[in-house]
Amino acid sequence: MADATHTDPQAPHGAVSRPLAAAALVLLALSAAAVPLVDAGRVSGYVALMLAHAAAYVAVVWLVIARPPRRLDLALILVVAAALRLVALHSEPALSTDGYRYVWDGRVQAAGFNPYALVPADERLAHLRDATIYPNINQKETAITIYPPMAEIVFLAANRLSDGLAGMRLLALLLEAITIAALLAWLGSDGLPRERVVIYAWHPLPIWELTSQAHVDVAAIALLVVAIVTARRGRQGITGCLLAAATLVKYFPLVLLPALWRRWNWRLPAAFAATAAALYAPYALGTGSGVAGFLGRHLDNEGYAAGWGFHVVWMLRDLELADPPGRLYIAAALAVLAALSLVALLRRGADEMRPEHLLLLATAFVWLTSPHYPWYFAWLVALLVRVPHPAVLAMTLLAVVLQVPRPPGGPTWTTLLAWTYYAPLLAAVAYEAWRRRTATR
């Protein structure tokens, strides 16, 4: 998709693009129709509506990138972005139970306990139980929290707003506003039309997984995008602090460090290390290595140690083509990420930040780690605002199929889902290889 950086002098200055306004009405209608489906647990119907949303959304993205913006288009985009999120907030957070653990961890901290020290079922926390949050917590008898310390700070902040899901959802809405404001600043600093923020603002993943379901990824994305803006302005120390905070909400932002670092500038790595240590310190008191939480066992539960958690390995086993051990795949994936990190670090000017490197590292990380849930794709959407790669965009839109319950006899179904959201990227890689080969003839 090409960048559009001009304005049509003959376009009516006070007008809004009619196709954009029509698409907004379609998306609002689809979101309103999705609310009762989510409330009723009709996940397949919800996924079908989100795929319809995706089709209309692709037309919007093409329209915004290919045509000059009208003067009021940005205002329309921002108003509709807010309206879509408010509509989605009318649904129950029924697509995931993660929010209940967030609320519990915030409540535990507000009561003066360390969430890394006690499982929810511990009798010392019995007075914090209720009929809404506690029964819906996964593995409450065996699992201390899985979340890093900055995520725990987010949960405590949400508790201060309201001790319940409403507090987390309100905080998610505020963090979404920060993300969108930071994306506008990034586009403005690069001299691109700010209307391109529609790529994030109207995408179904942020609307439903970040705002409605209030996944804590919303905080990681907000901190990450602000970090990108500060890196763009050369503020390496602040970038290091923000990147560390984002990484200690969800670990994925760490992969972008090579692309944000001004080579051999000590401020970013020093600020990153100092911030990470400061965030871990209060939670580590009295728990020691327990501050790592339930992460290791969670990764085992998701099949990463055994290998089947990675879709490439699962597909090879399911198709009876090969049976690679999980550790071999992990080593190969780390080698690929290391090579791409060197590219992002060395194939640019020392003080240069290339947005395409950010998207390359993020997409490779997502592809190689095989997320099992759609909200793990949401951070790619923020980077697509700056580099709207069609294949990556398709992958994020198709990720919603991961919400579909798997029928009995699952491996074949999982293979189908894996191909559904990896096929666009594989097709793009094959096309790019073919294009380069033919260009060199």
PDB file of N, CA, C and O in Angstrom, residues 1-7 20 57-78 81 85 179-203 206 225 355-356 359 380-390 393:
ATOM      1  N   MET A   1       0.844  -1.186   0.000  1.00  0.00           N
ATOM      2  CA  MET A   1       0.000   0.000   0.000  1.00  0.00           C
ATOM      3  C   MET A   1       0.883   1.239   0.000  1.00  0.00           C
ATOM      4  O   MET A   1       1.780   1.364   0.818  1.00  0.00           O
ATOM      5  N   ALA A   2       0.633   2.152  -0.894  1.00  0.00           N
ATOM      6  CA  ALA A   2       1.478   3.331  -1.016  1.00  0.00           C
ATOM      7  C   ALA A   2       1.057   4.403  -0.030  1.00  0.00           C
ATOM      8  O   ALA A   2      -0.093   4.488   0.386  1.00  0.00           O
ATOM      9  N   ASP A   3       2.026   5.263   0.316  1.00  0.00           N
ATOM     10  CA  ASP A   3       1.724   6.385   1.182  1.00  0.00           C
ATOM     11  C   ASP A   3       1.037   7.480   0.379  1.00  0.00           C
ATOM     12  O   ASP A   3       1.397   7.766  -0.763  1.00  0.00           O
ATOM     13  N   ALA A   4       0.034   8.133   0.990  1.00  0.00           N
ATOM     14  CA  ALA A   4      -0.611   9.291   0.377  1.00  0.00           C
ATOM     15  C   ALA A   4      -0.280  10.500   1.226  1.00  0.00           C
ATOM     16  O   ALA A   4      -0.635  10.573   2.371  1.00  0.00           O
ATOM     17  N   THR A   5       0.436  11.443   0.659  1.00  0.00           N
ATOM     18  CA  THR A   5       0.909  12.585   1.439  1.00  0.00           C
ATOM     19  C   THR A   5       0.419  13.912   0.888  1.00  0.00           C
ATOM     20  O   THR A   5       0.875  14.960   1.312  1.00  0.00           O
ATOM     21  N   HIS A   6      -0.522  13.877  -0.057  1.00  0.00           N
ATOM     22  CA  HIS A   6      -0.975  15.122  -0.656  1.00  0.00           C
ATOM     23  C   HIS A   6      -2.441  15.344  -0.340  1.00  0.00           C
ATOM     24  O   HIS A   6      -3.148  14.440   0.070  1.00  0.00           O
ATOM     25  N   THR A   7      -2.895  16.538  -0.547  1.00  0.00           N
ATOM     26  CA  THR A   7      -4.295  16.893  -0.352  1.00  0.00           C
ATOM     27  C   THR A   7      -4.841  17.453  -1.648  1.00  0.00           C
ATOM     28  O   THR A   7      -4.205  18.295  -2.281  1.00  0.00           O
ATOM     29  N   LEU A  20     -16.454   7.067   3.383  1.00  0.00           N
ATOM     30  CA  LEU A  20     -15.960   6.857   4.737  1.00  0.00           C
ATOM     31  C   LEU A  20     -17.108   6.902   5.742  1.00  0.00           C
ATOM     32  O   LEU A  20     -17.187   6.080   6.661  1.00  0.00           O
ATOM     33  N   TYR A  57     -13.733  -2.879   6.626  1.00  0.00           N
ATOM     34  CA  TYR A  57     -12.551  -2.167   7.123  1.00  0.00           C
ATOM     35  C   TYR A  57     -11.463  -2.087   6.055  1.00  0.00           C
ATOM     36  O   TYR A  57     -10.803  -1.051   5.901  1.00  0.00           O
ATOM     37  N   VAL A  58     -11.238  -3.168   5.305  1.00  0.00           N
ATOM     38  CA  VAL A  58     -10.229  -3.157   4.242  1.00  0.00           C
ATOM     39  C   VAL A  58     -10.570  -2.085   3.211  1.00  0.00           C
ATOM     40  O   VAL A  58      -9.677  -1.370   2.715  1.00  0.00           O
ATOM     41  N   ALA A  59     -11.846  -1.947   2.889  1.00  0.00           N
ATOM     42  CA  ALA A  59     -12.256  -0.890   1.952  1.00  0.00           C
ATOM     43  C   ALA A  59     -11.932   0.491   2.519  1.00  0.00           C
ATOM     44  O   ALA A  59     -11.492   1.392   1.790  1.00  0.00           O
ATOM     45  N   VAL A  60     -12.132   0.668   3.825  1.00  0.00           N
ATOM     46  CA  VAL A  60     -11.814   1.943   4.471  1.00  0.00           C
ATOM     47  C   VAL A  60     -10.315   2.226   4.386  1.00  0.00           C
ATOM     48  O   VAL A  60      -9.898   3.346   4.059  1.00  0.00           O
ATOM     49  N   VAL A  61      -9.497   1.232   4.696  1.00  0.00           N
ATOM     50  CA  VAL A  61      -8.042   1.426   4.664  1.00  0.00           C
ATOM     51  C   VAL A  61      -7.586   1.812   3.261  1.00  0.00           C
ATOM     52  O   VAL A  61      -6.779   2.740   3.080  1.00  0.00           O
ATOM     53  N   TRP A  62      -8.110   1.116   2.257  1.00  0.00           N
ATOM     54  CA  TRP A  62      -7.759   1.457   0.884  1.00  0.00           C
ATOM     55  C   TRP A  62      -8.185   2.894   0.567  1.00  0.00           C
ATOM     56  O   TRP A  62      -7.424   3.663  -0.042  1.00  0.00           O
ATOM     57  N   LEU A  63      -9.364   3.264   0.972  1.00  0.00           N
ATOM     58  CA  LEU A  63      -9.883   4.601   0.698  1.00  0.00           C
ATOM     59  C   LEU A  63      -8.996   5.672   1.324  1.00  0.00           C
ATOM     60  O   LEU A  63      -8.638   6.669   0.678  1.00  0.00           O
ATOM     61  N   VAL A  64      -8.612   5.482   2.570  1.00  0.00           N
ATOM     62  CA  VAL A  64      -7.831   6.488   3.292  1.00  0.00           C
ATOM     63  C   VAL A  64      -6.426   6.615   2.716  1.00  0.00           C
ATOM     64  O   VAL A  64      -5.881   7.722   2.629  1.00  0.00           O
ATOM     65  N   ILE A  65      -5.833   5.486   2.310  1.00  0.00           N
ATOM     66  CA  ILE A  65      -4.464   5.531   1.797  1.00  0.00           C
ATOM     67  C   ILE A  65      -4.414   5.995   0.347  1.00  0.00           C
ATOM     68  O   ILE A  65      -3.512   6.753  -0.041  1.00  0.00           O
ATOM     69  N   ALA A  66      -5.390   5.601  -0.452  1.00  0.00           N
ATOM     70  CA  ALA A  66      -5.321   5.859  -1.890  1.00  0.00           C
ATOM     71  C   ALA A  66      -5.876   7.216  -2.293  1.00  0.00           C
ATOM     72  O   ALA A  66      -5.523   7.721  -3.367  1.00  0.00           O
ATOM     73  N   ARG A  67      -6.717   7.812  -1.468  1.00  0.00           N
ATOM     74  CA  ARG A  67      -7.360   9.071  -1.862  1.00  0.00           C
ATOM     75  C   ARG A  67      -6.977  10.203  -0.923  1.00  0.00           C
ATOM     76  O   ARG A  67      -6.699   9.970   0.255  1.00  0.00           O
ATOM     77  N   PRO A  68      -6.977  11.421  -1.427  1.00  0.00           N
ATOM     78  CA  PRO A  68      -6.683  12.565  -0.554  1.00  0.00           C
ATOM     79  C   PRO A  68      -7.762  12.709   0.523  1.00  0.00           C
ATOM     80  O   PRO A  68      -8.950  12.524   0.243  1.00  0.00           O
ATOM     81  N   PRO A  69      -7.382  13.037   1.743  1.00  0.00           N
ATOM     82  CA  PRO A  69      -8.380  13.174   2.812  1.00  0.00           C
ATOM     83  C   PRO A  69      -9.178  14.465   2.690  1.00  0.00           C
ATOM     84  O   PRO A  69      -8.684  15.472   2.168  1.00  0.00           O
ATOM     85  N   ARG A  70     -10.394  14.426   3.152  1.00  0.00           N
ATOM     86  CA  ARG A  70     -11.189  15.643   3.325  1.00  0.00           C
ATOM     87  C   ARG A  70     -10.880  16.250   4.697  1.00  0.00           C
ATOM     88  O   ARG A  70     -10.395  15.568   5.591  1.00  0.00           O
ATOM     89  N   ARG A  71     -11.214  17.493   4.854  1.00  0.00           N
ATOM     90  CA  ARG A  71     -10.782  18.207   6.050  1.00  0.00           C
ATOM     91  C   ARG A  71     -11.368  17.635   7.326  1.00  0.00           C
ATOM     92  O   ARG A  71     -10.721  17.627   8.375  1.00  0.00           O
ATOM     93  N   LEU A  72     -12.592  17.126   7.274  1.00  0.00           N
ATOM     94  CA  LEU A  72     -13.239  16.617   8.481  1.00  0.00           C
ATOM     95  C   LEU A  72     -13.142  15.102   8.624  1.00  0.00           C
ATOM     96  O   LEU A  72     -13.729  14.537   9.539  1.00  0.00           O
ATOM     97  N   ASP A  73     -12.390  14.457   7.731  1.00  0.00           N
ATOM     98  CA  ASP A  73     -12.272  12.997   7.815  1.00  0.00           C
ATOM     99  C   ASP A  73     -11.653  12.550   9.137  1.00  0.00           C
ATOM    100  O   ASP A  73     -12.102  11.570   9.739  1.00  0.00           O
ATOM    101  N   LEU A  74     -10.613  13.240   9.585  1.00  0.00           N
ATOM    102  CA  LEU A  74      -9.952  12.833  10.826  1.00  0.00           C
ATOM    103  C   LEU A  74     -10.912  12.938  12.007  1.00  0.00           C
ATOM    104  O   LEU A  74     -10.946  12.047  12.872  1.00  0.00           O
ATOM    105  N   ALA A  75     -11.703  14.011  12.043  1.00  0.00           N
ATOM    106  CA  ALA A  75     -12.682  14.157  13.132  1.00  0.00           C
ATOM    107  C   ALA A  75     -13.673  13.000  13.108  1.00  0.00           C
ATOM    108  O   ALA A  75     -14.014  12.425  14.152  1.00  0.00           O
ATOM    109  N   LEU A  76     -14.139  12.630  11.909  1.00  0.00           N
ATOM    110  CA  LEU A  76     -15.065  11.510  11.789  1.00  0.00           C
ATOM    111  C   LEU A  76     -14.404  10.214  12.274  1.00  0.00           C
ATOM    112  O   LEU A  76     -15.016   9.431  13.021  1.00  0.00           O
ATOM    113  N   ILE A  77     -13.163   9.988  11.882  1.00  0.00           N
ATOM    114  CA  ILE A  77     -12.451   8.767  12.270  1.00  0.00           C
ATOM    115  C   ILE A  77     -12.359   8.660  13.789  1.00  0.00           C
ATOM    116  O   ILE A  77     -12.608   7.592  14.371  1.00  0.00           O
ATOM    117  N   LEU A  78     -12.029   9.762  14.451  1.00  0.00           N
ATOM    118  CA  LEU A  78     -11.855   9.733  15.904  1.00  0.00           C
ATOM    119  C   LEU A  78     -13.195   9.566  16.616  1.00  0.00           C
ATOM    120  O   LEU A  78     -13.290   8.830  17.607  1.00  0.00           O
ATOM    121  N   ALA A  81     -14.263   5.995  16.118  1.00  0.00           N
ATOM    122  CA  ALA A  81     -13.423   5.113  16.934  1.00  0.00           C
ATOM    123  C   ALA A  81     -13.940   5.051  18.367  1.00  0.00           C
ATOM    124  O   ALA A  81     -14.022   3.970  18.969  1.00  0.00           O
ATOM    125  N   ARG A  85     -15.951   1.735  20.283  1.00  0.00           N
ATOM    126  CA  ARG A  85     -15.514   1.185  21.576  1.00  0.00           C
ATOM    127  C   ARG A  85     -16.621   1.256  22.613  1.00  0.00           C
ATOM    128  O   ARG A  85     -16.781   0.338  23.427  1.00  0.00           O
ATOM    129  N   THR A 179      -2.883   5.556  23.077  1.00  0.00           N
ATOM    130  CA  THR A 179      -2.308   4.910  21.891  1.00  0.00           C
ATOM    131  C   THR A 179      -2.652   5.682  20.632  1.00  0.00           C
ATOM    132  O   THR A 179      -1.780   5.953  19.788  1.00  0.00           O
ATOM    133  N   ILE A 180      -3.910   6.033  20.476  1.00  0.00           N
ATOM    134  CA  ILE A 180      -4.333   6.743  19.270  1.00  0.00           C
ATOM    135  C   ILE A 180      -3.679   8.121  19.194  1.00  0.00           C
ATOM    136  O   ILE A 180      -3.231   8.554  18.117  1.00  0.00           O
ATOM    137  N   ALA A 181      -3.569   8.821  20.320  1.00  0.00           N
ATOM    138  CA  ALA A 181      -2.898  10.125  20.326  1.00  0.00           C
ATOM    139  C   ALA A 181      -1.428   9.979  19.938  1.00  0.00           C
ATOM    140  O   ALA A 181      -0.882  10.791  19.175  1.00  0.00           O
ATOM    141  N   ALA A 182      -0.764   8.930  20.445  1.00  0.00           N
ATOM    142  CA  ALA A 182       0.642   8.705  20.113  1.00  0.00           C
ATOM    143  C   ALA A 182       0.811   8.341  18.635  1.00  0.00           C
ATOM    144  O   ALA A 182       1.776   8.767  17.984  1.00  0.00           O
ATOM    145  N   LEU A 183      -0.117   7.557  18.098  1.00  0.00           N
ATOM    146  CA  LEU A 183      -0.055   7.229  16.677  1.00  0.00           C
ATOM    147  C   LEU A 183      -0.228   8.476  15.818  1.00  0.00           C
ATOM    148  O   LEU A 183       0.448   8.639  14.782  1.00  0.00           O
ATOM    149  N   LEU A 184      -1.110   9.376  16.215  1.00  0.00           N
ATOM    150  CA  LEU A 184      -1.266  10.643  15.497  1.00  0.00           C
ATOM    151  C   LEU A 184       0.030  11.447  15.526  1.00  0.00           C
ATOM    152  O   LEU A 184       0.435  12.043  14.517  1.00  0.00           O
ATOM    153  N   ALA A 185       0.700  11.458  16.680  1.00  0.00           N
ATOM    154  CA  ALA A 185       1.974  12.178  16.796  1.00  0.00           C
ATOM    155  C   ALA A 185       3.033  11.544  15.899  1.00  0.00           C
ATOM    156  O   ALA A 185       3.831  12.258  15.265  1.00  0.00           O
ATOM    157  N   TRP A 186       3.066  10.214  15.845  1.00  0.00           N
ATOM    158  CA  TRP A 186       4.050   9.513  15.008  1.00  0.00           C
ATOM    159  C   TRP A 186       3.828   9.830  13.528  1.00  0.00           C
ATOM    160  O   TRP A 186       4.760  10.171  12.802  1.00  0.00           O
ATOM    161  N   LEU A 187       2.572   9.749  13.090  1.00  0.00           N
ATOM    162  CA  LEU A 187       2.270  10.066  11.702  1.00  0.00           C
ATOM    163  C   LEU A 187       2.627  11.520  11.374  1.00  0.00           C
ATOM    164  O   LEU A 187       3.203  11.809  10.323  1.00  0.00           O
ATOM    165  N   GLY A 188       2.299  12.425  12.293  1.00  0.00           N
ATOM    166  CA  GLY A 188       2.601  13.830  12.068  1.00  0.00           C
ATOM    167  C   GLY A 188       4.097  14.093  11.965  1.00  0.00           C
ATOM    168  O   GLY A 188       4.549  14.857  11.104  1.00  0.00           O
ATOM    169  N   SER A 189       4.879  13.443  12.831  1.00  0.00           N
ATOM    170  CA  SER A 189       6.329  13.656  12.814  1.00  0.00           C
ATOM    171  C   SER A 189       6.967  13.110  11.547  1.00  0.00           C
ATOM    172  O   SER A 189       8.024  13.592  11.124  1.00  0.00           O
ATOM    173  N   ASP A 190       6.333  12.113  10.927  1.00  0.00           N
ATOM    174  CA  ASP A 190       6.861  11.543   9.683  1.00  0.00           C
ATOM    175  C   ASP A 190       6.232  12.168   8.443  1.00  0.00           C
ATOM    176  O   ASP A 190       6.485  11.706   7.324  1.00  0.00           O
ATOM    177  N   GLY A 191       5.414  13.195   8.629  1.00  0.00           N
ATOM    178  CA  GLY A 191       4.836  13.909   7.509  1.00  0.00           C
ATOM    179  C   GLY A 191       3.791  13.133   6.728  1.00  0.00           C
ATOM    180  O   GLY A 191       3.581  13.368   5.539  1.00  0.00           O
ATOM    181  N   LEU A 192       3.109  12.214   7.394  1.00  0.00           N
ATOM    182  CA  LEU A 192       2.087  11.401   6.744  1.00  0.00           C
ATOM    183  C   LEU A 192       0.698  11.848   7.182  1.00  0.00           C
ATOM    184  O   LEU A 192       0.519  12.410   8.267  1.00  0.00           O
ATOM    185  N   PRO A 193      -0.327  11.597   6.349  1.00  0.00           N
ATOM    186  CA  PRO A 193      -1.685  11.986   6.719  1.00  0.00           C
ATOM    187  C   PRO A 193      -2.116  11.334   8.031  1.00  0.00           C
ATOM    188  O   PRO A 193      -2.031  10.109   8.175  1.00  0.00           O
ATOM    189  N   ARG A 194      -2.607  12.116   8.945  1.00  0.00           N
ATOM    190  CA  ARG A 194      -3.002  11.563  10.236  1.00  0.00           C
ATOM    191  C   ARG A 194      -4.260  10.708  10.138  1.00  0.00           C
ATOM    192  O   ARG A 194      -4.552   9.938  11.053  1.00  0.00           O
ATOM    193  N   GLU A 195      -4.975  10.828   9.020  1.00  0.00           N
ATOM    194  CA  GLU A 195      -6.158   9.989   8.821  1.00  0.00           C
ATOM    195  C   GLU A 195      -5.806   8.507   8.790  1.00  0.00           C
ATOM    196  O   GLU A 195      -6.673   7.653   9.005  1.00  0.00           O
ATOM    197  N   ARG A 196      -4.539   8.193   8.566  1.00  0.00           N
ATOM    198  CA  ARG A 196      -4.136   6.787   8.546  1.00  0.00           C
ATOM    199  C   ARG A 196      -4.260   6.119   9.913  1.00  0.00           C
ATOM    200  O   ARG A 196      -4.151   4.896  10.024  1.00  0.00           O
ATOM    201  N   VAL A 197      -4.519   6.902  10.939  1.00  0.00           N
ATOM    202  CA  VAL A 197      -4.767   6.301  12.255  1.00  0.00           C
ATOM    203  C   VAL A 197      -6.002   5.400  12.221  1.00  0.00           C
ATOM    204  O   VAL A 197      -6.195   4.567  13.114  1.00  0.00           O
ATOM    205  N   VAL A 198      -6.818   5.520  11.195  1.00  0.00           N
ATOM    206  CA  VAL A 198      -7.996   4.651  11.061  1.00  0.00           C
ATOM    207  C   VAL A 198      -7.589   3.183  11.022  1.00  0.00           C
ATOM    208  O   VAL A 198      -8.375   2.300  11.404  1.00  0.00           O
ATOM    209  N   ILE A 199      -6.369   2.893  10.570  1.00  0.00           N
ATOM    210  CA  ILE A 199      -5.901   1.508  10.505  1.00  0.00           C
ATOM    211  C   ILE A 199      -5.946   0.868  11.887  1.00  0.00           C
ATOM    212  O   ILE A 199      -6.290  -0.310  12.029  1.00  0.00           O
ATOM    213  N   TYR A 200      -5.631   1.628  12.898  1.00  0.00           N
ATOM    214  CA  TYR A 200      -5.734   1.127  14.273  1.00  0.00           C
ATOM    215  C   TYR A 200      -7.116   1.407  14.859  1.00  0.00           C
ATOM    216  O   TYR A 200      -7.720   0.545  15.500  1.00  0.00           O
ATOM    217  N   ALA A 201      -7.614   2.605  14.650  1.00  0.00           N
ATOM    218  CA  ALA A 201      -8.808   3.064  15.357  1.00  0.00           C
ATOM    219  C   ALA A 201     -10.062   2.273  14.996  1.00  0.00           C
ATOM    220  O   ALA A 201     -10.953   2.110  15.836  1.00  0.00           O
ATOM    221  N   TRP A 202     -10.149   1.763  13.762  1.00  0.00           N
ATOM    222  CA  TRP A 202     -11.346   1.037  13.339  1.00  0.00           C
ATOM    223  C   TRP A 202     -11.101  -0.462  13.182  1.00  0.00           C
ATOM    224  O   TRP A 202     -11.985  -1.191  12.751  1.00  0.00           O
ATOM    225  N   HIS A 203      -9.907  -0.930  13.500  1.00  0.00           N
ATOM    226  CA  HIS A 203      -9.605  -2.363  13.392  1.00  0.00           C
ATOM    227  C   HIS A 203     -10.367  -3.117  14.481  1.00  0.00           C
ATOM    228  O   HIS A 203     -10.402  -2.695  15.636  1.00  0.00           O
ATOM    229  N   PRO A 206      -8.347  -4.164  18.287  1.00  0.00           N
ATOM    230  CA  PRO A 206      -8.302  -3.244  19.424  1.00  0.00           C
ATOM    231  C   PRO A 206      -9.673  -2.953  20.019  1.00  0.00           C
ATOM    232  O   PRO A 206      -9.819  -2.820  21.244  1.00  0.00           O
ATOM    233  N   VAL A 225       3.949   2.432  21.866  1.00  0.00           N
ATOM    234  CA  VAL A 225       3.797   3.464  20.840  1.00  0.00           C
ATOM    235  C   VAL A 225       4.364   4.797  21.327  1.00  0.00           C
ATOM    236  O   VAL A 225       5.012   5.525  20.562  1.00  0.00           O
ATOM    237  N   PRO A 355      10.710   2.417  10.395  1.00  0.00           N
ATOM    238  CA  PRO A 355       9.456   1.754  10.791  1.00  0.00           C
ATOM    239  C   PRO A 355       9.309   0.350  10.213  1.00  0.00           C
ATOM    240  O   PRO A 355       8.724  -0.529  10.856  1.00  0.00           O
ATOM    241  N   GLU A 356       9.858   0.119   9.013  1.00  0.00           N
ATOM    242  CA  GLU A 356       9.738  -1.219   8.420  1.00  0.00           C
ATOM    243  C   GLU A 356      10.490  -2.261   9.230  1.00  0.00           C
ATOM    244  O   GLU A 356      10.109  -3.434   9.254  1.00  0.00           O
ATOM    245  N   LEU A 359       8.126  -3.333  12.080  1.00  0.00           N
ATOM    246  CA  LEU A 359       7.105  -4.285  11.637  1.00  0.00           C
ATOM    247  C   LEU A 359       7.726  -5.646  11.324  1.00  0.00           C
ATOM    248  O   LEU A 359       7.127  -6.687  11.626  1.00  0.00           O
ATOM    249  N   LEU A 380       0.559  -5.620  16.448  1.00  0.00           N
ATOM    250  CA  LEU A 380       0.935  -5.439  15.047  1.00  0.00           C
ATOM    251  C   LEU A 380       0.113  -4.335  14.394  1.00  0.00           C
ATOM    252  O   LEU A 380       0.604  -3.621  13.513  1.00  0.00           O
ATOM    253  N   VAL A 381      -1.138  -4.182  14.832  1.00  0.00           N
ATOM    254  CA  VAL A 381      -2.024  -3.198  14.216  1.00  0.00           C
ATOM    255  C   VAL A 381      -1.485  -1.786  14.426  1.00  0.00           C
ATOM    256  O   VAL A 381      -1.549  -0.937  13.522  1.00  0.00           O
ATOM    257  N   ALA A 382      -0.930  -1.513  15.603  1.00  0.00           N
ATOM    258  CA  ALA A 382      -0.365  -0.189  15.853  1.00  0.00           C
ATOM    259  C   ALA A 382       0.791   0.104  14.901  1.00  0.00           C
ATOM    260  O   ALA A 382       0.935   1.231  14.399  1.00  0.00           O
ATOM    261  N   LEU A 383       1.625  -0.878  14.603  1.00  0.00           N
ATOM    262  CA  LEU A 383       2.750  -0.686  13.690  1.00  0.00           C
ATOM    263  C   LEU A 383       2.286  -0.577  12.242  1.00  0.00           C
ATOM    264  O   LEU A 383       2.932   0.099  11.430  1.00  0.00           O
ATOM    265  N   LEU A 384       1.170  -1.213  11.915  1.00  0.00           N
ATOM    266  CA  LEU A 384       0.634  -1.140  10.556  1.00  0.00           C
ATOM    267  C   LEU A 384       0.172   0.261  10.192  1.00  0.00           C
ATOM    268  O   LEU A 384       0.088   0.601   9.000  1.00  0.00           O
ATOM    269  N   VAL A 385      -0.138   1.080  11.166  1.00  0.00           N
ATOM    270  CA  VAL A 385      -0.518   2.468  10.879  1.00  0.00           C
ATOM    271  C   VAL A 385       0.597   3.170  10.110  1.00  0.00           C
ATOM    272  O   VAL A 385       0.347   3.965   9.205  1.00  0.00           O
ATOM    273  N   ARG A 386       1.822   2.868  10.475  1.00  0.00           N
ATOM    274  CA  ARG A 386       2.975   3.499   9.820  1.00  0.00           C
ATOM    275  C   ARG A 386       3.434   2.726   8.595  1.00  0.00           C
ATOM    276  O   ARG A 386       3.899   3.303   7.616  1.00  0.00           O
ATOM    277  N   VAL A 387       3.347   1.395   8.627  1.00  0.00           N
ATOM    278  CA  VAL A 387       3.773   0.558   7.493  1.00  0.00           C
ATOM    279  C   VAL A 387       2.632  -0.415   7.186  1.00  0.00           C
ATOM    280  O   VAL A 387       2.623  -1.554   7.674  1.00  0.00           O
ATOM    281  N   PRO A 388       1.654  -0.011   6.391  1.00  0.00           N
ATOM    282  CA  PRO A 388       0.457  -0.846   6.178  1.00  0.00           C
ATOM    283  C   PRO A 388       0.692  -1.969   5.178  1.00  0.00           C
ATOM    284  O   PRO A 388       0.212  -1.940   4.047  1.00  0.00           O
ATOM    285  N   HIS A 389       1.393  -3.005   5.621  1.00  0.00           N
ATOM    286  CA  HIS A 389       1.692  -4.141   4.750  1.00  0.00           C
ATOM    287  C   HIS A 389       0.433  -4.999   4.595  1.00  0.00           C
ATOM    288  O   HIS A 389      -0.135  -5.458   5.595  1.00  0.00           O
ATOM    289  N   PRO A 390      -0.004  -5.261   3.359  1.00  0.00           N
ATOM    290  CA  PRO A 390      -1.277  -5.980   3.167  1.00  0.00           C
ATOM    291  C   PRO A 390      -1.311  -7.359   3.800  1.00  0.00           C
ATOM    292  O   PRO A 390      -2.324  -7.753   4.379  1.00  0.00           O
ATOM    293  N   LEU A 393      -1.582  -7.083   7.558  1.00  0.00           N
ATOM    294  CA  LEU A 393      -2.934  -6.607   7.866  1.00  0.00           C
ATOM    295  C   LEU A 393      -3.934  -7.751   7.770  1.00  0.00           C
ATOM    296  O   LEU A 393      -4.793  -7.923   8.644  1.00  0.00           O
TER     297      LEU A 393
END
